[in-house]
Short mmCIF file of C-alpha atoms in Angstrom, two decimals:
data_model
loop_
_atom_site.label_atom_id
_atom_site.label_comp_id
_atom_site.label_asym_id
_atom_site.label_seq_id
_atom_site.Cartn_x
_atom_site.Cartn_y
_atom_site.Cartn_z
CA UNK A 686 -14.61 -6.25 -2.31
CA UNK A 687 -16.13 -5.49 1.10
CA UNK A 688 -13.56 -7.72 2.87
CA UNK A 689 -10.65 -5.82 1.14
CA UNK A 690 -12.24 -2.44 1.92
CA UNK A 691 -12.09 -3.29 5.67
CA UNK A 692 -8.38 -2.71 5.53
CA UNK A 693 -8.77 0.44 3.52
CA UNK A 694 -11.03 1.98 6.08
CA UNK A 695 -8.43 1.14 8.85
CA UNK A 696 -6.27 4.29 9.51
CA UNK A 697 -4.03 2.74 12.02
CA UNK A 698 -0.51 2.25 10.63
CA UNK A 699 0.30 -0.31 13.20
CA UNK A 700 -2.39 -2.64 11.87
CA UNK A 701 -1.29 -2.01 8.27
CA UNK A 702 2.19 -2.95 9.42
CA UNK A 703 1.06 -6.03 11.18
CA UNK A 704 -0.71 -7.21 7.93
CA UNK A 705 2.28 -6.39 5.88
CA UNK A 706 4.37 -8.58 8.18
CA UNK A 707 2.18 -11.59 7.21
CA UNK A 708 2.98 -11.32 3.52
CA UNK A 709 5.26 -14.20 3.25
CA UNK A 710 2.90 -16.57 5.15
CA UNK A 711 -0.01 -15.62 2.95
CA UNK A 712 2.16 -15.86 -0.22
CA UNK A 713 3.03 -19.49 0.91
CA UNK A 714 -0.59 -20.35 1.22
CA UNK A 715 -1.21 -18.91 -2.19
CA UNK A 716 1.68 -20.67 -3.79
CA UNK A 717 0.55 -24.11 -2.84
CA UNK A 718 2.64 -27.20 -3.36
CA UNK A 719 4.51 -25.82 -6.62
CA UNK A 720 6.58 -23.23 -4.71
CA UNK A 721 7.37 -21.32 -7.87
CA UNK A 722 5.56 -18.20 -6.62
CA UNK A 723 7.70 -17.97 -3.43
CA UNK A 724 11.04 -18.10 -5.56
CA UNK A 725 9.47 -15.45 -8.16
CA UNK A 726 8.29 -13.18 -5.36
CA UNK A 727 11.63 -13.23 -3.44
CA UNK A 728 13.37 -12.49 -6.71
CA UNK A 729 11.03 -9.61 -7.33
CA UNK A 730 11.11 -8.09 -3.96
CA UNK A 731 14.94 -8.59 -3.13
CA UNK A 732 17.20 -9.44 -6.23
CA UNK A 733 15.53 -7.33 -8.92
CA UNK A 734 15.31 -3.98 -6.97
CA UNK A 735 18.96 -4.59 -6.03
CA UNK A 736 19.89 -5.30 -9.55
CA UNK A 737 18.20 -2.21 -10.92
CA UNK A 738 19.56 0.18 -8.14
CA UNK A 739 23.12 -1.09 -8.92
CA UNK A 740 23.05 0.28 -12.56
CA UNK A 741 24.29 3.55 -13.48
CA UNK A 742 20.91 4.29 -15.15
CA UNK A 743 17.95 2.37 -13.85
CA UNK A 744 16.58 -0.07 -16.44
CA UNK A 745 15.41 -3.74 -16.83
CA UNK A 746 16.68 -6.21 -19.24
CA UNK A 747 14.45 -8.45 -21.60
CA UNK A 748 15.28 -11.58 -19.41
CA UNK A 749 14.14 -9.61 -16.31
CA UNK A 750 10.95 -8.39 -18.07
CA UNK A 751 10.17 -12.02 -19.13
CA UNK A 752 10.66 -13.17 -15.36
CA UNK A 753 8.71 -10.16 -14.05
CA UNK A 754 5.69 -11.12 -16.27
CA UNK A 755 5.96 -14.68 -14.97
CA UNK A 756 5.79 -13.32 -11.55
CA UNK A 757 2.85 -11.14 -12.36
CA UNK A 758 0.89 -14.16 -13.79
CA UNK A 759 1.75 -16.33 -10.88
CA UNK A 760 0.57 -13.80 -8.38
CA UNK A 761 -2.77 -13.92 -10.16
CA UNK A 762 -2.94 -17.68 -9.73
CA UNK A 763 -1.59 -18.89 -13.07
CA UNK A 764 0.70 -21.95 -12.70
CA UNK A 765 4.41 -21.43 -13.83
CA UNK A 766 6.13 -24.29 -15.44
CA UNK A 767 9.74 -24.74 -16.73
CA UNK A 768 11.75 -21.64 -17.52
CA UNK A 769 9.02 -19.60 -15.62
CA UNK A 770 6.60 -20.09 -18.43
CA UNK A 771 2.91 -20.20 -17.53
CA UNK A 772 1.43 -23.62 -18.50
CA UNK A 773 -1.98 -23.81 -17.07
CA UNK A 774 -4.84 -21.55 -16.17
CA UNK A 775 -5.34 -20.44 -12.47
CA UNK A 776 -6.77 -22.40 -9.62
CA UNK A 777 -10.59 -22.12 -10.28
CA UNK A 778 -11.17 -21.54 -6.66
CA UNK A 779 -9.31 -18.38 -6.67
CA UNK A 780 -11.02 -15.18 -7.77
CA UNK A 781 -9.85 -13.94 -11.25
CA UNK A 782 -10.56 -10.94 -13.36
CA UNK A 783 -7.83 -11.20 -15.86
CA UNK A 784 -7.79 -13.43 -18.72
CA UNK A 785 -5.67 -16.36 -19.30
CA UNK A 786 -3.22 -15.21 -21.91
CA UNK A 787 -0.24 -17.32 -22.31
CA UNK A 788 0.88 -15.61 -25.50
CA UNK A 789 1.97 -12.60 -23.54
CA UNK A 790 5.13 -14.26 -22.78
CA UNK A 791 5.86 -15.03 -26.32
CA UNK A 792 5.22 -11.49 -27.19
CA UNK A 793 7.60 -10.05 -24.68
CA UNK A 794 10.28 -12.43 -25.82
CA UNK A 795 10.04 -10.89 -29.29
CA UNK A 796 11.22 -7.52 -28.00
CA UNK A 797 14.78 -6.76 -28.97
CA UNK A 798 16.83 -6.81 -25.74
CA UNK A 799 18.43 -3.33 -26.55
CA UNK A 800 14.76 -1.97 -26.96
CA UNK A 801 13.80 -3.29 -23.59
CA UNK A 802 16.82 -1.52 -21.91
CA UNK A 803 16.24 1.76 -23.90
CA UNK A 804 12.36 1.92 -23.10
CA UNK A 805 12.59 1.05 -19.50
CA UNK A 806 15.43 3.49 -18.91
CA UNK A 807 13.34 6.20 -20.52
CA UNK A 808 10.41 5.18 -18.32
CA UNK A 809 12.45 5.69 -15.22
CA UNK A 810 13.77 9.01 -16.38
CA UNK A 811 10.18 10.17 -16.80
CA UNK A 812 9.42 9.62 -13.19
CA UNK A 813 7.56 11.05 -11.28
CA UNK A 814 5.53 11.68 -14.38
CA UNK A 815 3.68 8.45 -14.34
CA UNK A 816 1.52 8.82 -17.50
CA UNK A 817 4.77 9.30 -19.56
CA UNK A 818 6.63 6.41 -17.79
CA UNK A 819 3.69 3.96 -18.24
CA UNK A 820 3.27 4.97 -21.98
CA UNK A 821 6.93 4.43 -22.59
CA UNK A 822 7.05 0.90 -21.32
CA UNK A 823 3.61 0.03 -23.23
CA UNK A 824 5.55 0.69 -26.43
CA UNK A 825 7.04 -2.84 -25.79
CA UNK A 826 5.16 -5.85 -27.17
CA UNK A 827 3.17 -7.70 -24.72
CA UNK A 828 3.38 -4.97 -21.94
CA UNK A 829 0.27 -3.33 -20.88
CA UNK A 830 -0.20 -0.88 -17.80
CA UNK A 831 -0.35 -3.55 -15.18
CA UNK A 832 2.99 -5.09 -16.38
CA UNK A 833 4.54 -1.65 -16.72
CA UNK A 834 3.31 -0.77 -13.16
CA UNK A 835 5.18 -3.85 -11.73
CA UNK A 836 8.38 -2.60 -13.50
CA UNK A 837 8.10 0.91 -12.11
CA UNK A 838 7.05 -0.36 -8.61
CA UNK A 839 10.19 -2.61 -8.17
CA UNK A 840 12.53 0.08 -9.26
CA UNK A 841 10.69 3.10 -7.81
CA UNK A 842 8.52 2.09 -4.91
CA UNK A 843 8.39 5.48 -3.53
CA UNK A 844 6.15 6.66 -6.42
CA UNK A 845 4.77 3.59 -8.04
CA UNK A 846 2.63 0.54 -7.23
CA UNK A 847 1.66 -2.66 -8.84
CA UNK A 848 -1.70 -2.76 -10.36
CA UNK A 849 -2.86 -6.06 -8.50
CA UNK A 850 -6.43 -7.08 -8.90
CA UNK A 851 -6.78 -7.30 -5.23
CA UNK A 852 -5.60 -3.78 -4.31
CA UNK A 853 -7.61 -2.12 -7.32
CA UNK A 854 -10.65 -3.94 -5.89
CA UNK A 855 -9.90 -2.63 -2.35
CA UNK A 856 -9.96 1.05 -3.20
CA UNK A 857 -13.48 2.47 -2.86
CA UNK A 858 -14.92 4.87 -5.45
CA UNK A 859 -12.97 3.63 -8.38
CA UNK A 860 -14.84 2.67 -11.65
CA UNK A 861 -15.14 -1.01 -12.57
CA UNK A 862 -11.55 -2.46 -12.89
CA UNK A 863 -10.03 -2.10 -16.25
CA UNK A 864 -6.43 -2.58 -17.34
CA UNK A 865 -6.07 0.88 -18.76
CA UNK A 866 -3.64 3.83 -18.13
CA UNK A 867 -6.38 6.08 -16.87
CA UNK A 868 -7.64 3.50 -14.41
CA UNK A 869 -4.07 2.85 -13.11
CA UNK A 870 -3.58 6.63 -12.49
CA UNK A 871 -6.81 6.89 -10.57
CA UNK A 872 -5.82 3.84 -8.58
CA UNK A 873 -2.25 5.15 -7.85
CA UNK A 874 -3.37 8.54 -6.84
CA UNK A 875 -5.33 6.96 -3.89
CA UNK A 876 -2.46 4.64 -2.92
CA UNK A 877 -0.06 7.55 -2.85
CA UNK A 878 -2.49 9.56 -0.60
CA UNK A 879 -2.85 6.53 1.68
CA UNK A 880 0.95 6.09 1.87
CA UNK A 881 1.40 9.72 2.88
CA UNK A 882 -1.35 9.37 5.49
CA UNK A 883 0.11 6.21 7.01
CA UNK A 884 3.67 7.68 6.96
CA UNK A 885 2.49 10.84 8.85
CA UNK A 886 1.02 8.62 11.76
CA UNK A 887 3.50 5.88 11.64
CA UNK A 888 6.19 5.20 14.27
CA UNK A 889 7.87 2.54 12.27
CA UNK A 890 8.86 4.53 9.10
CA UNK A 891 7.63 5.72 5.88
CA UNK A 892 5.13 3.94 3.67
CA UNK A 893 5.30 3.88 -0.01
CA UNK A 894 2.59 3.10 -2.55
CA UNK A 895 4.41 -0.24 -3.22
CA UNK A 896 3.97 -1.15 0.35
CA UNK A 897 0.42 -0.11 0.58
CA UNK A 898 -0.37 -2.37 -2.40
CA UNK A 899 1.52 -5.18 -0.78
CA UNK A 900 -0.58 -5.02 2.37
CA UNK A 901 -3.88 -4.79 0.45
CA UNK A 902 -2.97 -7.88 -1.52
CA UNK A 903 -1.94 -9.80 1.75
CA UNK A 904 -5.21 -8.89 3.39
CA UNK A 905 -7.48 -9.81 0.38
CA UNK A 906 -5.84 -13.10 -0.31
CA UNK A 907 -5.35 -13.95 3.37
CA UNK A 908 -9.00 -13.40 4.08
CA UNK A 909 -9.78 -15.95 1.31
CA UNK A 910 -7.11 -18.55 1.86
CA UNK A 911 -5.84 -18.20 5.55
CA UNK A 912 -7.78 -15.69 7.65
CA UNK A 913 -6.43 -17.19 10.88
CA UNK A 914 -3.00 -15.58 9.93
CA UNK A 915 -4.27 -12.11 9.95
CA UNK A 916 -4.38 -9.77 12.76
CA UNK A 917 -7.80 -8.27 14.03
CA UNK A 918 -8.74 -4.93 12.60
CA UNK A 919 -11.15 -4.30 15.35
CA UNK A 920 -10.79 -0.67 16.73
CA UNK A 921 -11.36 -1.80 20.23
CA UNK A 922 -7.93 -3.52 20.35
CA UNK A 923 -5.07 -1.24 21.57
CA UNK A 924 -2.39 -3.43 22.94
CA UNK A 925 0.55 -5.20 21.32
CA UNK A 926 -1.69 -8.27 21.01
CA UNK A 927 -3.24 -6.75 17.90
CA UNK A 928 -0.20 -7.51 15.93
CA UNK A 929 -0.56 -11.34 16.56
CA UNK A 930 -2.73 -13.56 14.19
CA UNK A 931 -6.12 -14.35 15.21
CA UNK A 932 -6.66 -17.65 16.82
CA UNK A 933 -6.86 -20.27 14.25
CA UNK A 934 -10.38 -21.39 13.49
CA UNK A 935 -12.07 -23.94 11.13
CA UNK A 936 -12.40 -22.09 7.98
CA UNK A 937 -12.98 -23.63 4.36
CA UNK A 938 -10.55 -21.95 1.95
CA UNK A 939 -12.50 -20.48 -0.87
#
């Protein structure tokens, strides 16, 4: 947790931006030889937002919800097999707080397609009232606050953020991580405040809660798997060099 908090204590938006720029490289290190995580993440960050935005009313389909759940589990280190089904527990060398629950995907698949569209559309209409939006999505089988947060983050990144283990652990002052609506709202409030503060001092554009979460995930995972890719957070650096990765050093991945 202390490693993740190192970024949280940094108030320089240029350093946050430098870390965010390393997301793709850190994700490749996390994905390993299988590569499914890279494809799922590209879909999550590019294709799915475009699909949601193109609709007359924002919503996700059941097929998209199933694939989004596969993305969420893959991000947490679970191996994704054929048809995006999770087939094995996570790599034991990676820190995990969530339980291995392969039945979640079967539960999500039992939701009627029209109900997924109905509930997700209602959730987006509730925004920015996050409690009502999350509650609406959690009416679906197999969907909890973390999965619901991913749906809202991809469709409304300006107000929502995914409830990733790494980002939750990075926010100081929160109670012990729990996958509850109350915990998510406390966490999101902090990310919204940080996005506002970074945007106020940024020369490169507005920050969203979704962007803050992605940067925190990149920093935490990168510190464990490929710290040589990450920029230095030392406050003594004040030149463009601070956006370059630190010199590669011999580090055993945890």
